[in-house]
């Protein structure tokens, strides 16, 4: 949130929030050289959460049932929980020998009995309190959990360890809870159930507000849920109603929609609130603001392919999400509004050619985030790649990347490799010039494919 600002660049784009910091969050205290499932000593396979939220007091009460497999014998398990305090912990139904929640975010649990390697086990954590940072109050008195900040509202393991997710949430009369995945109807009053078969905690979110909830389906039957916080429906509904068209367009470029539910959640945290893209259902934190527009919806929906399904592994790989989501709006404008992208490319390059600051941050540099360059120079660089390898290879590359990496965490060098493989060309010089370099590309790369004016 702190890292966002509106960006004016010919068009005004809403800058989506920086994707959550993902690197190095594996918090399991026991390290081992033993081969373990999913690359770690503990593989969480399911989160089954029951929460109650009282908006007036910002009070969250929860119970998390976590199912996991031990890759090696475990005497201690560490989860992350910031804000609410754990009040009771059981492992395989037995009260834990001890559990310690330290000042930052770790919840260290010692089971009563050592957990044997290779076995499945269940942890139940009951907890209560004010949610931690990332739990954002909305202007209408509700709250929205920022994607990637799962530990603000439930005890969580590795942010990139995909698991089944089930949420049963209650709130006072008049309030609704909207999360990710498919909605399951509850017979209990003011109880909301959401289920997603496989999701990384990094891509979870939940929002609670006095929502107006509208349900439709895509042509293939995929359920769609749109939720509007008070006062936002008039402005946001015309955007939400374009969702089938947007998803059709993106499917045409990237291949089948990656998930089995869709929709949009509109809340107002503040006027500069960014769009975010949890799995299946983007959340607009500044919905109704003067910045909110259709291109923001296109950008966030594009993240379902580029950013959520094929997700960047480390902050340094963020171009894989933001360059492509930003470039998606270019393709949309070309297709829907007839924008001449070659002319736009020429105008921007000519305007920025001698502007050293514009080129100074690499789109890919090990150990560094691309930052705002991904939003402004990202689409430019992808348009240059399009000109460099031609329509057929570029189209095939966009689609194959999204489809081959369905539900995977991936890194930038893998993309360069696929681009070379599909185009059959050595692109080292091109990628160095446009993605790894920090100065304006040499003319041979700056005007690829005869795009020079
Ligand atoms: Zn984005």
Short mmCIF file of C-alpha atoms and ligand atoms in Angstrom, two decimals:
data_model
loop_
_atom_site.label_atom_id
_atom_site.label_comp_id
_atom_site.label_asym_id
_atom_site.label_seq_id
_atom_site.Cartn_x
_atom_site.Cartn_y
_atom_site.Cartn_z
CA UNK A 1 0.00 0.00 0.00
CA UNK A 2 2.72 2.45 0.91
CA UNK A 3 4.44 1.76 -2.36
CA UNK A 4 1.60 2.74 -4.61
CA UNK A 5 1.02 5.97 -6.40
CA UNK A 6 -1.00 6.94 -9.41
CA UNK A 7 1.06 6.84 -12.56
CA UNK A 8 0.41 9.22 -15.38
CA UNK A 9 1.74 8.07 -18.66
CA UNK A 10 -0.38 9.14 -21.57
CA UNK A 11 -3.15 7.32 -19.82
CA UNK A 12 -3.71 7.23 -16.16
CA UNK A 13 -3.22 3.75 -14.90
CA UNK A 14 -4.07 2.72 -11.45
CA UNK A 15 -0.99 1.23 -9.99
CA UNK A 16 -1.80 -2.05 -8.41
CA UNK A 17 -0.16 -2.73 -5.11
CA UNK A 18 3.21 -4.33 -5.07
CA UNK A 19 2.70 -8.01 -4.96
CA UNK A 20 3.28 -9.41 -1.53
CA UNK A 21 6.79 -10.10 -0.45
CA UNK A 22 7.12 -13.79 -0.90
CA UNK A 23 10.78 -14.58 -0.57
CA UNK A 24 12.10 -16.60 2.25
CA UNK A 25 8.99 -16.86 4.34
CA UNK A 26 9.22 -20.54 5.01
CA UNK A 27 9.12 -20.45 8.76
CA UNK A 28 9.43 -24.06 9.74
CA UNK A 29 11.98 -24.22 12.51
CA UNK A 30 13.24 -27.69 11.80
CA UNK A 31 15.62 -27.87 8.90
CA UNK A 32 16.61 -31.08 7.31
CA UNK A 33 18.47 -32.48 4.35
CA UNK A 34 15.95 -35.27 3.98
CA UNK A 35 13.97 -35.12 0.81
CA UNK A 36 10.54 -33.82 1.72
CA UNK A 37 7.26 -33.44 -0.13
CA UNK A 38 6.95 -30.11 -1.98
CA UNK A 39 10.51 -29.22 -1.08
CA UNK A 40 10.01 -28.55 2.63
CA UNK A 41 9.75 -30.41 5.92
CA UNK A 42 6.04 -29.65 6.17
CA UNK A 43 3.56 -29.67 3.32
CA UNK A 44 0.27 -28.06 4.25
CA UNK A 45 -2.50 -29.65 2.22
CA UNK A 46 -5.60 -27.88 3.59
CA UNK A 47 -6.74 -24.88 5.57
CA UNK A 48 -10.24 -25.14 7.00
CA UNK A 49 -11.00 -21.83 8.67
CA UNK A 50 -13.97 -20.74 10.76
CA UNK A 51 -14.05 -17.05 11.59
CA UNK A 52 -16.41 -14.54 13.11
CA UNK A 53 -15.83 -10.84 12.60
CA UNK A 54 -17.43 -8.01 14.53
CA UNK A 55 -16.83 -4.86 12.47
CA UNK A 56 -17.68 -2.39 15.24
CA UNK A 57 -14.91 -3.69 17.48
CA UNK A 58 -12.59 -4.92 14.68
CA UNK A 59 -12.63 -8.18 16.57
CA UNK A 60 -11.81 -11.45 14.85
CA UNK A 61 -12.40 -14.84 16.45
CA UNK A 62 -11.16 -17.81 14.54
CA UNK A 63 -10.45 -21.48 14.53
CA UNK A 64 -8.04 -22.88 11.95
CA UNK A 65 -7.86 -26.59 11.17
CA UNK A 66 -4.67 -27.20 9.22
CA UNK A 67 -3.92 -30.52 7.58
CA UNK A 68 -0.29 -31.21 6.71
CA UNK A 69 2.27 -33.89 5.97
CA UNK A 70 5.59 -34.05 7.83
CA UNK A 71 8.57 -34.52 5.52
CA UNK A 72 10.70 -35.47 8.51
CA UNK A 73 10.17 -36.10 12.23
CA UNK A 74 8.93 -32.91 13.90
CA UNK A 75 9.24 -31.78 17.52
CA UNK A 76 8.21 -28.24 16.67
CA UNK A 77 6.12 -26.57 14.01
CA UNK A 78 6.17 -22.87 13.30
CA UNK A 79 3.27 -21.01 11.75
CA UNK A 80 2.86 -17.28 11.27
CA UNK A 81 0.13 -15.26 12.98
CA UNK A 82 0.25 -11.49 13.48
CA UNK A 83 -2.36 -9.63 15.45
CA UNK A 84 -4.81 -12.12 16.90
CA UNK A 85 -3.54 -14.24 19.77
CA UNK A 86 -3.66 -18.01 19.83
CA UNK A 87 -5.67 -19.23 22.81
CA UNK A 88 -5.60 -23.01 22.31
CA UNK A 89 -3.62 -25.36 20.08
CA UNK A 90 -4.07 -29.07 19.49
CA UNK A 91 -2.05 -31.42 17.30
CA UNK A 92 -3.84 -34.59 16.22
CA UNK A 93 -6.52 -33.83 18.78
CA UNK A 94 -4.11 -33.57 21.73
CA UNK A 95 -3.38 -30.30 23.47
CA UNK A 96 0.05 -29.03 22.40
CA UNK A 97 2.81 -29.34 25.00
CA UNK A 98 3.40 -25.64 24.48
CA UNK A 99 2.80 -22.87 21.99
CA UNK A 100 4.63 -19.56 21.95
CA UNK A 101 3.65 -16.53 19.94
CA UNK A 102 6.55 -14.12 19.81
CA UNK A 103 6.62 -10.40 19.21
CA UNK A 104 6.83 -10.50 15.43
CA UNK A 105 4.71 -13.14 13.83
CA UNK A 106 5.84 -16.64 14.64
CA UNK A 107 3.63 -19.13 16.40
CA UNK A 108 5.91 -21.97 17.55
CA UNK A 109 4.01 -25.13 18.45
CA UNK A 110 5.45 -28.12 20.33
CA UNK A 111 3.17 -31.12 19.93
CA UNK A 112 2.61 -33.43 22.89
CA UNK A 113 4.02 -36.26 20.78
CA UNK A 114 6.73 -36.08 18.15
CA UNK A 115 5.24 -36.26 14.66
CA UNK A 116 6.79 -39.08 12.65
CA UNK A 117 8.28 -38.23 9.26
CA UNK A 118 6.07 -39.01 6.30
CA UNK A 119 2.84 -38.89 8.27
CA UNK A 120 -0.17 -36.64 7.92
CA UNK A 121 -1.20 -34.59 10.93
CA UNK A 122 -3.70 -31.91 11.88
CA UNK A 123 -3.20 -28.73 13.85
CA UNK A 124 -6.08 -26.79 15.31
CA UNK A 125 -5.46 -23.23 16.44
CA UNK A 126 -8.13 -21.16 18.18
CA UNK A 127 -7.35 -17.46 18.12
CA UNK A 128 -8.87 -14.08 18.82
CA UNK A 129 -8.06 -10.38 18.63
CA UNK A 130 -7.57 -7.48 16.28
CA UNK A 131 -6.19 -8.58 12.90
CA UNK A 132 -2.63 -7.48 12.04
CA UNK A 133 -1.21 -5.10 9.42
CA UNK A 134 -2.74 -5.73 6.04
CA UNK A 135 -6.25 -5.94 7.45
CA UNK A 136 -7.53 -2.73 5.90
CA UNK A 137 -10.55 -0.84 7.25
CA UNK A 138 -13.00 0.28 4.57
CA UNK A 139 -14.82 3.61 4.58
CA UNK A 140 -18.11 1.84 5.06
CA UNK A 141 -16.95 0.25 8.33
CA UNK A 142 -15.89 -3.12 6.96
CA UNK A 143 -12.46 -4.54 6.25
CA UNK A 144 -10.47 -6.16 3.48
CA UNK A 145 -7.49 -8.43 4.06
CA UNK A 146 -4.76 -7.41 1.66
CA UNK A 147 -3.63 -10.27 -0.58
CA UNK A 148 -0.42 -11.81 0.65
CA UNK A 149 -1.01 -10.75 4.26
CA UNK A 150 -2.77 -13.96 5.27
CA UNK A 151 -0.98 -14.07 8.64
CA UNK A 152 -2.97 -10.96 9.64
CA UNK A 153 -6.10 -13.11 9.95
CA UNK A 154 -5.18 -16.76 10.34
CA UNK A 155 -2.18 -18.95 11.24
CA UNK A 156 -0.41 -19.75 7.99
CA UNK A 157 2.63 -21.65 6.71
CA UNK A 158 4.66 -21.00 3.57
CA UNK A 159 2.96 -18.38 1.38
CA UNK A 160 3.75 -20.35 -1.78
CA UNK A 161 2.67 -23.77 -0.52
CA UNK A 162 -0.62 -24.36 -2.33
CA UNK A 163 -3.38 -25.98 -0.34
CA UNK A 164 -7.11 -26.54 -0.34
CA UNK A 165 -8.86 -23.59 1.26
CA UNK A 166 -12.21 -23.55 2.98
CA UNK A 167 -13.66 -20.61 4.87
CA UNK A 168 -16.80 -20.48 6.97
CA UNK A 169 -17.39 -16.94 8.17
CA UNK A 170 -20.05 -15.24 10.24
CA UNK A 171 -20.73 -11.54 10.64
CA UNK A 172 -23.55 -9.46 12.14
CA UNK A 173 -26.85 -9.14 10.27
CA UNK A 174 -26.51 -6.89 7.24
CA UNK A 175 -22.86 -7.76 6.66
CA UNK A 176 -21.44 -10.18 4.09
CA UNK A 177 -18.11 -11.96 3.73
CA UNK A 178 -16.56 -12.54 0.30
CA UNK A 179 -13.35 -14.50 -0.23
CA UNK A 180 -11.78 -16.50 -3.07
CA UNK A 181 -13.10 -19.53 -4.92
CA UNK A 182 -16.58 -20.94 -5.17
CA UNK A 183 -19.37 -19.83 -2.94
CA UNK A 184 -21.11 -22.58 -1.03
CA UNK A 185 -24.52 -21.75 0.34
CA UNK A 186 -24.97 -22.03 4.06
CA UNK A 187 -28.26 -22.71 5.73
CA UNK A 188 -27.12 -20.85 8.84
CA UNK A 189 -28.07 -17.16 9.13
CA UNK A 190 -25.33 -14.71 8.15
CA UNK A 191 -22.88 -17.48 7.44
CA UNK A 192 -20.76 -17.41 4.30
CA UNK A 193 -18.79 -20.30 2.88
CA UNK A 194 -16.03 -20.20 0.27
CA UNK A 195 -14.02 -23.06 -1.15
CA UNK A 196 -11.04 -23.22 -3.49
CA UNK A 197 -9.42 -26.55 -4.33
CA UNK A 198 -5.88 -25.22 -4.63
CA UNK A 199 -4.56 -21.79 -3.71
CA UNK A 200 -1.30 -20.39 -2.36
CA UNK A 201 -1.79 -18.30 0.80
CA UNK A 202 -0.06 -15.47 -1.09
CA UNK A 203 -3.15 -15.31 -3.31
CA UNK A 204 -5.84 -15.31 -0.63
CA UNK A 205 -8.05 -12.45 0.46
CA UNK A 206 -11.26 -11.89 2.37
CA UNK A 207 -13.48 -8.81 2.53
CA UNK A 208 -16.29 -7.99 4.94
CA UNK A 209 -18.72 -5.18 4.28
CA UNK A 210 -22.37 -4.32 3.88
CA UNK A 211 -22.06 -5.71 0.38
CA UNK A 212 -24.58 -5.85 -2.39
CA UNK A 213 -23.73 -9.26 -3.87
CA UNK A 214 -24.66 -10.17 -7.44
CA UNK A 215 -24.28 -13.64 -8.91
CA UNK A 216 -24.10 -14.61 -12.56
CA UNK A 217 -22.30 -17.21 -14.66
CA UNK A 218 -19.96 -17.13 -17.62
CA UNK A 219 -21.14 -18.79 -20.82
CA UNK A 220 -19.50 -22.07 -19.76
CA UNK A 221 -21.27 -22.06 -16.39
CA UNK A 222 -18.36 -20.72 -14.31
CA UNK A 223 -19.95 -18.97 -11.32
CA UNK A 224 -19.30 -15.23 -11.05
CA UNK A 225 -19.72 -13.22 -7.86
CA UNK A 226 -19.51 -9.44 -7.80
CA UNK A 227 -19.62 -7.64 -4.45
CA UNK A 228 -20.17 -3.90 -4.07
CA UNK A 229 -19.60 -2.06 -0.80
CA UNK A 230 -22.17 0.66 -0.03
CA UNK A 231 -22.28 3.50 -2.56
CA UNK A 232 -20.07 1.79 -5.14
CA UNK A 233 -22.50 -0.21 -7.22
CA UNK A 234 -23.56 2.60 -9.57
CA UNK A 235 -19.98 3.31 -10.64
CA UNK A 236 -18.60 -0.21 -10.47
CA UNK A 237 -21.38 -2.31 -11.94
CA UNK A 238 -20.82 -1.08 -15.51
CA UNK A 239 -17.19 -2.24 -15.14
CA UNK A 240 -18.08 -5.57 -13.52
CA UNK A 241 -20.63 -6.23 -16.26
CA UNK A 242 -17.76 -6.28 -18.78
CA UNK A 243 -16.16 -9.27 -17.01
CA UNK A 244 -17.35 -11.92 -19.50
CA UNK A 245 -16.02 -9.84 -22.41
CA UNK A 246 -12.72 -9.22 -20.61
CA UNK A 247 -12.24 -12.88 -19.72
CA UNK A 248 -13.12 -13.91 -23.29
CA UNK A 249 -10.57 -11.47 -24.65
CA UNK A 250 -7.86 -12.66 -22.24
CA UNK A 251 -8.73 -16.31 -22.94
CA UNK A 252 -8.16 -15.55 -26.62
CA UNK A 253 -4.64 -14.33 -25.84
CA UNK A 254 -3.60 -16.54 -22.93
CA UNK A 255 -5.66 -19.72 -23.23
CA UNK A 256 -8.38 -21.08 -20.93
CA UNK A 257 -9.26 -19.14 -17.77
CA UNK A 258 -7.20 -20.81 -15.02
CA UNK A 259 -9.84 -21.15 -12.28
CA UNK A 260 -13.38 -22.41 -11.70
CA UNK A 261 -14.93 -19.21 -10.35
CA UNK A 262 -14.61 -15.50 -11.09
CA UNK A 263 -15.85 -12.04 -10.16
CA UNK A 264 -14.79 -8.73 -8.63
CA UNK A 265 -14.92 -7.18 -5.16
CA UNK A 266 -15.34 -3.42 -4.88
CA UNK A 267 -14.48 -1.67 -1.62
CA UNK A 268 -13.23 1.77 -0.71
CA UNK A 269 -10.23 1.84 1.63
CA UNK A 270 -9.14 5.22 0.33
CA UNK A 271 -9.05 7.26 -2.86
CA UNK A 272 -5.62 5.88 -3.84
CA UNK A 273 -6.46 2.28 -2.93
CA UNK A 274 -4.94 0.01 -5.58
CA UNK A 275 -6.46 -2.84 -7.47
CA UNK A 276 -5.25 -6.21 -6.21
CA UNK A 277 -5.60 -9.68 -7.65
CA UNK A 278 -6.27 -12.50 -5.24
CA UNK A 279 -7.06 -15.80 -6.92
CA UNK A 280 -10.39 -15.87 -8.80
CA UNK A 281 -11.66 -12.45 -7.69
CA UNK A 282 -9.77 -9.14 -7.88
CA UNK A 283 -10.34 -6.70 -5.02
CA UNK A 284 -10.40 -2.98 -5.83
CA UNK A 285 -9.40 -1.07 -2.72
CA UNK A 286 -10.11 2.32 -4.29
CA UNK A 287 -13.32 1.40 -6.08
CA UNK A 288 -15.45 4.39 -6.92
CA UNK A 289 -12.41 6.69 -6.86
CA UNK A 290 -11.65 8.95 -9.80
CA UNK A 291 -8.85 6.55 -10.81
CA UNK A 292 -10.97 3.44 -11.09
CA UNK A 293 -11.65 2.53 -14.69
CA UNK A 294 -12.18 -0.35 -17.06
CA UNK A 295 -8.47 -0.77 -17.80
CA UNK A 296 -7.87 -1.46 -14.13
CA UNK A 297 -10.34 -4.33 -14.34
CA UNK A 298 -8.59 -5.65 -17.46
CA UNK A 299 -5.24 -5.38 -15.65
CA UNK A 300 -6.40 -7.20 -12.52
CA UNK A 301 -8.24 -9.91 -14.44
CA UNK A 302 -5.13 -10.47 -16.60
CA UNK A 303 -3.27 -11.27 -13.38
CA UNK A 304 -5.36 -14.43 -13.03
CA UNK A 305 -3.16 -15.85 -15.81
CA UNK A 306 -0.03 -13.75 -15.29
CA UNK A 307 0.58 -13.36 -11.56
CA UNK A 308 -1.77 -15.81 -9.85
CA UNK A 309 -1.81 -19.03 -11.90
CA UNK A 310 1.65 -18.54 -13.43
CA UNK A 311 2.97 -16.63 -10.41
CA UNK A 312 6.33 -14.97 -9.95
CA UNK A 313 8.51 -16.77 -7.44
CA UNK A 314 10.51 -13.86 -6.00
CA UNK A 315 10.11 -10.08 -5.98
CA UNK A 316 12.88 -9.88 -8.61
CA UNK A 317 10.61 -11.81 -11.00
CA UNK A 318 7.68 -9.38 -10.61
CA UNK A 319 7.86 -8.35 -14.29
CA UNK A 320 6.25 -11.72 -15.00
CA UNK A 321 3.14 -10.36 -13.30
CA UNK A 322 3.15 -6.59 -13.73
CA UNK A 323 4.74 -6.17 -17.17
CA UNK A 324 2.20 -8.60 -18.62
CA UNK A 325 -0.87 -7.31 -16.79
CA UNK A 326 0.07 -3.80 -17.93
CA UNK A 327 0.67 -5.02 -21.47
CA UNK A 328 -2.73 -6.73 -21.40
CA UNK A 329 -4.38 -3.32 -21.30
CA UNK A 330 -2.38 -2.32 -24.40
CA UNK A 331 -3.69 -5.34 -26.28
CA UNK A 332 -7.21 -4.64 -25.02
CA UNK A 333 -7.05 -1.04 -26.21
CA UNK A 334 -5.74 -2.15 -29.59
CA UNK A 335 -8.46 -4.75 -29.99
CA UNK A 336 -11.44 -2.90 -28.49
CA UNK A 337 -10.60 0.77 -29.04
CA UNK A 338 -8.50 0.50 -32.19
CA UNK A 339 -5.42 2.06 -30.59
CA UNK A 340 -2.34 1.94 -32.86
CA UNK A 341 0.24 0.36 -30.57
CA UNK A 342 3.13 0.92 -32.98
CA UNK A 343 2.35 4.64 -32.90
CA UNK A 344 2.09 4.59 -29.11
CA UNK A 345 5.40 2.74 -28.88
CA UNK A 346 7.10 5.29 -31.19
CA UNK A 347 5.66 8.24 -29.27
CA UNK A 348 6.79 6.94 -25.91
CA UNK A 349 10.26 5.92 -27.09
CA UNK A 350 10.78 9.28 -28.80
CA UNK A 351 9.59 11.14 -25.73
CA UNK A 352 11.75 9.10 -23.34
CA UNK A 353 14.84 8.37 -25.42
CA UNK A 354 17.01 10.90 -23.64
CA UNK A 355 15.30 10.58 -20.26
CA UNK A 356 17.88 8.52 -18.34
CA UNK A 357 15.63 8.16 -15.30
CA UNK A 358 13.03 6.34 -17.38
CA UNK A 359 15.50 3.54 -18.17
CA UNK A 360 17.47 3.33 -14.94
CA UNK A 361 15.63 0.46 -13.24
CA UNK A 362 16.05 -2.94 -14.83
CA UNK A 363 12.88 -4.94 -15.44
CA UNK A 364 14.84 -7.97 -14.30
CA UNK A 365 17.82 -7.84 -11.97
CA UNK A 366 18.61 -10.62 -9.49
CA UNK A 367 18.02 -9.43 -5.95
CA UNK A 368 16.06 -6.32 -6.94
CA UNK A 369 12.43 -5.52 -7.60
CA UNK A 370 11.61 -3.86 -10.91
CA UNK A 371 9.33 -1.41 -9.09
CA UNK A 372 7.39 1.06 -11.18
CA UNK A 373 9.38 0.24 -14.30
CA UNK A 374 7.21 -2.87 -14.66
CA UNK A 375 4.13 -0.69 -15.12
CA UNK A 376 5.50 1.97 -17.44
CA UNK A 377 8.38 0.34 -19.30
CA UNK A 378 7.04 -3.20 -19.01
CA UNK A 379 4.38 -2.94 -21.73
CA UNK A 380 6.81 -1.03 -23.92
CA UNK A 381 9.41 -3.80 -23.61
CA UNK A 382 6.82 -6.49 -24.36
CA UNK A 383 5.68 -4.58 -27.43
CA UNK A 384 9.34 -4.48 -28.53
CA UNK A 385 9.54 -8.25 -27.98
CA UNK A 386 6.41 -8.64 -30.11
CA UNK A 387 8.06 -6.68 -32.94
CA UNK A 388 11.32 -8.59 -32.46
CA UNK A 389 9.88 -12.11 -32.82
CA UNK A 390 6.74 -11.43 -34.85
CA UNK A 391 2.99 -12.02 -34.39
CA UNK A 392 2.97 -15.78 -34.51
CA UNK A 393 5.83 -16.47 -32.09
CA UNK A 394 4.70 -13.73 -29.71
CA UNK A 395 1.11 -14.97 -29.62
CA UNK A 396 2.28 -18.52 -29.07
CA UNK A 397 4.68 -17.40 -26.33
CA UNK A 398 1.99 -15.55 -24.37
CA UNK A 399 -0.32 -18.52 -24.50
CA UNK A 400 2.23 -21.24 -23.83
CA UNK A 401 3.76 -19.42 -20.85
CA UNK A 402 0.37 -19.13 -19.16
CA UNK A 403 -0.69 -22.68 -19.97
CA UNK A 404 2.59 -24.53 -19.33
CA UNK A 405 2.98 -22.80 -15.98
CA UNK A 406 -0.58 -23.26 -14.78
CA UNK A 407 -0.54 -23.07 -10.95
CA UNK A 408 3.26 -22.81 -10.78
CA UNK A 409 5.68 -20.34 -9.24
CA UNK A 410 8.12 -19.30 -11.94
CA UNK A 411 11.12 -17.05 -12.54
CA UNK A 412 12.06 -14.56 -15.24
CA UNK A 413 14.96 -16.52 -16.80
CA UNK A 414 12.48 -19.31 -17.58
CA UNK A 415 10.50 -16.85 -19.67
CA UNK A 416 13.57 -15.77 -21.63
CA UNK A 417 14.28 -19.44 -22.31
CA UNK A 418 10.76 -20.13 -23.59
CA UNK A 419 10.89 -17.03 -25.80
CA UNK A 420 14.10 -18.31 -27.41
CA UNK A 421 12.68 -21.78 -27.79
CA UNK A 422 9.43 -20.66 -29.42
CA UNK A 423 10.98 -18.02 -31.65
CA UNK A 424 13.99 -20.19 -32.51
CA UNK A 425 16.19 -17.13 -32.06
CA UNK A 426 19.03 -16.06 -29.81
CA UNK A 427 17.47 -13.22 -27.83
CA UNK A 428 20.30 -12.61 -25.33
CA UNK A 429 21.10 -9.20 -26.78
CA UNK A 430 17.45 -8.22 -26.92
CA UNK A 431 16.69 -9.23 -23.32
CA UNK A 432 19.87 -7.55 -22.14
CA UNK A 433 18.85 -4.34 -23.89
CA UNK A 434 15.19 -4.22 -22.89
CA UNK A 435 14.81 -6.19 -19.67
CA UNK A 436 18.18 -6.42 -17.93
CA UNK A 437 19.71 -3.13 -19.03
CA UNK A 438 19.54 0.22 -17.24
CA UNK A 439 20.02 2.56 -20.20
CA UNK A 440 18.12 3.22 -23.41
CA UNK A 441 18.53 0.21 -25.75
CA UNK A 442 20.86 0.59 -28.73
CA UNK A 443 19.02 1.47 -31.96
CA UNK A 444 19.17 -2.10 -33.27
CA UNK A 445 16.99 -3.17 -30.33
CA UNK A 446 15.13 0.09 -29.75
CA UNK A 447 13.34 -0.17 -33.10
CA UNK A 448 12.89 -3.89 -33.65
CA UNK A 449 11.12 -5.31 -36.66
CA UNK A 450 11.26 -2.06 -38.62
CA UNK A 451 9.28 -0.09 -36.06
CA UNK A 452 11.59 2.91 -36.44
CA UNK A 453 9.65 6.04 -37.44
ZN1 LIG B 1 -0.79 -5.56 -11.38
#
